[in-house]
Amino acid sequence: ALEDDGWQTRLLVDGRLGRRSFWSGWVGLASYTATSSISTDITYAPIRSNFDRTFDIREDQLQAGIGVNWQIERDTPLQLFYEYRQIDRDEGSSVVGDNNSTLARYTNPGNLSPETSNHIVTGKIGYWPTPRLNLYVTGKVMSNQFLGIIPHYNNTLTSRFFDKLYGYAAFGVSYVF
């Protein structure tokens, strides 16, 4: 089971760089709470004790970013953004019994990652062959995979991946009706 709740606020500023470009910047605060739990219907106690876990996480974030939008040509926009997230986390859990099994090493809350920041770079370039059709390529790179982006993602089962550089790229087509 997963539950999360939170809020975010940002102060935005922007300015013109030239005839076809402008910059934007922001600072923000955010706070999220998330609860995730795992359980099983298996009645065999040694297995069941590995699964009865609940994780409660509270994240407070300080965020800052800057970006540029540049209309390279009339039909070719480019966007580049950098964002920094500083994360302060409190983690709690309820665990039924002590267990030193191999599986328990992945489900014990003491295994949470100490990662506390994330650097995020995003880019997008598009091309408008017609006024209604847009072709684009976009991508995102994070210094710590999804840290501070998906609140319930940071639990004992997934946190061992947070110290990994992660990114993705996408190709897209959009049509304006």
XYZ file of C-alpha atoms in Angstrom:
177
model
C 0.000 0.000 0.000
C 1.195 3.505 -0.821
C -0.052 6.867 0.404
C 1.506 10.279 0.005
C 0.584 13.897 0.538
C 2.442 17.143 0.217
C 2.669 20.738 -0.853
C 5.093 22.855 -2.838
C 5.483 26.599 -3.346
C 7.806 28.480 -5.669
C 8.806 32.078 -6.246
C 9.404 32.616 -9.967
C 11.386 35.346 -11.719
C 12.185 35.787 -15.391
C 13.748 38.207 -17.793
C 14.507 38.765 -21.436
C 17.937 37.747 -22.716
C 17.467 38.863 -26.289
C 14.926 39.218 -29.034
C 14.255 35.447 -29.137
C 15.244 34.226 -25.674
C 14.457 34.635 -22.003
C 15.623 33.152 -18.713
C 13.631 32.035 -15.701
C 14.644 31.156 -12.183
C 12.915 29.911 -9.079
C 13.351 29.082 -5.423
C 10.907 26.935 -3.553
C 9.978 24.963 -0.499
C 8.187 21.632 -0.409
C 7.096 19.120 2.192
C 5.896 15.588 1.576
C 4.795 12.669 3.711
C 4.563 9.138 2.445
C 3.644 5.775 3.890
C 4.377 2.497 2.202
C 3.811 -0.964 3.528
C 4.416 -4.503 2.456
C 2.733 -7.609 3.749
C 1.869 -11.120 2.696
C -0.839 -13.698 3.163
C 1.801 -16.401 3.649
C 1.315 -17.908 7.106
C 4.768 -19.489 7.462
C 6.344 -17.262 10.166
C 9.972 -17.089 8.871
C 8.729 -15.782 5.516
C 5.971 -13.591 6.917
C 8.409 -11.763 9.223
C 10.299 -10.535 6.161
C 7.230 -8.848 4.726
C 5.295 -7.214 7.567
C 6.783 -3.717 7.286
C 5.466 -0.168 7.241
C 7.638 2.818 6.320
C 6.761 6.430 7.135
C 8.814 9.140 5.481
C 8.687 12.926 5.786
C 10.707 15.006 3.327
C 11.270 18.740 3.523
C 12.895 20.242 0.454
C 14.634 23.423 -0.538
C 14.587 23.812 -4.317
C 16.295 26.236 -6.700
C 16.575 26.309 -10.441
C 17.355 28.312 -13.516
C 16.472 27.838 -17.146
C 16.623 29.352 -20.577
C 14.143 29.314 -23.452
C 15.566 30.170 -26.859
C 13.700 30.374 -30.130
C 16.639 29.296 -32.339
C 14.591 29.743 -35.505
C 10.944 30.670 -35.944
C 9.974 26.980 -35.834
C 12.723 25.590 -33.521
C 12.415 26.200 -29.763
C 15.083 25.042 -27.266
C 14.642 24.769 -23.499
C 17.397 23.999 -20.957
C 16.867 23.850 -17.181
C 18.921 23.060 -14.092
C 17.341 22.311 -10.700
C 18.853 21.576 -7.307
C 16.919 19.875 -4.507
C 18.212 19.704 -0.919
C 16.286 17.075 1.027
C 15.889 16.682 4.783
C 14.236 13.349 5.629
C 12.841 11.726 8.716
C 12.162 8.041 8.414
C 10.106 5.862 10.683
C 8.981 2.300 10.461
C 7.225 -0.487 12.165
C 8.851 -3.871 11.889
C 7.475 -7.053 13.350
C 10.339 -8.907 15.079
C 14.063 -9.069 14.351
C 15.180 -10.956 11.327
C 18.659 -11.309 9.835
C 17.689 -13.262 6.725
C 18.849 -12.270 3.248
C 15.403 -10.956 2.357
C 15.199 -8.912 5.562
C 18.365 -7.036 4.580
C 16.309 -5.499 1.772
C 13.229 -4.756 3.869
C 14.753 -3.412 7.109
C 14.401 0.373 7.435
C 18.002 0.758 8.634
C 19.092 0.279 5.021
C 17.771 3.647 3.815
C 20.125 5.704 1.675
C 21.785 8.783 3.191
C 21.486 10.751 -0.082
C 20.305 14.306 0.635
C 20.511 16.203 -2.651
C 19.692 15.872 -6.307
C 20.992 17.807 -9.327
C 18.574 17.683 -12.259
C 19.229 18.832 -15.830
C 16.402 18.898 -18.373
C 16.462 19.778 -22.050
C 14.014 19.875 -24.905
C 14.299 20.862 -28.560
C 11.397 20.926 -30.929
C 10.594 21.537 -34.554
C 7.269 22.808 -35.924
C 7.011 21.634 -39.578
C 3.467 23.091 -39.613
C 1.686 25.468 -37.206
C -0.153 22.464 -35.687
C 2.459 19.679 -35.716
C 5.416 19.583 -33.307
C 8.245 17.033 -33.309
C 10.535 17.071 -30.289
C 13.318 15.377 -28.366
C 13.489 15.785 -24.595
C 15.653 14.387 -21.844
C 16.355 14.516 -18.137
C 19.419 13.540 -16.093
C 19.394 13.236 -12.288
C 22.434 12.788 -10.053
C 20.367 10.614 -7.676
C 17.623 8.616 -9.327
C 14.230 10.262 -8.595
C 15.367 11.456 -5.127
C 12.981 14.173 -3.988
C 10.722 13.707 -6.981
C 8.548 10.705 -6.085
C 7.932 10.717 -2.300
C 6.936 7.073 -1.766
C 9.755 5.914 -4.044
C 12.286 6.389 -1.245
C 11.664 3.316 0.858
C 13.981 0.551 1.969
C 13.245 -1.555 -1.077
C 14.185 1.146 -3.586
C 16.638 3.467 -1.830
C 19.685 1.408 -2.766
C 19.308 2.835 -6.291
C 19.331 6.515 -5.277
C 23.073 7.028 -5.532
C 22.958 6.164 -9.229
C 23.131 8.683 -12.046
C 19.883 8.255 -13.948
C 18.334 9.771 -17.006
C 15.951 9.236 -19.827
C 15.251 10.577 -23.293
C 12.029 10.743 -25.234
C 11.009 11.464 -28.788
C 7.564 12.870 -29.311
C 4.958 14.170 -31.668
C 2.251 16.584 -30.635
C -0.611 17.945 -32.656
C -2.642 21.045 -31.802
C -6.373 20.630 -32.599
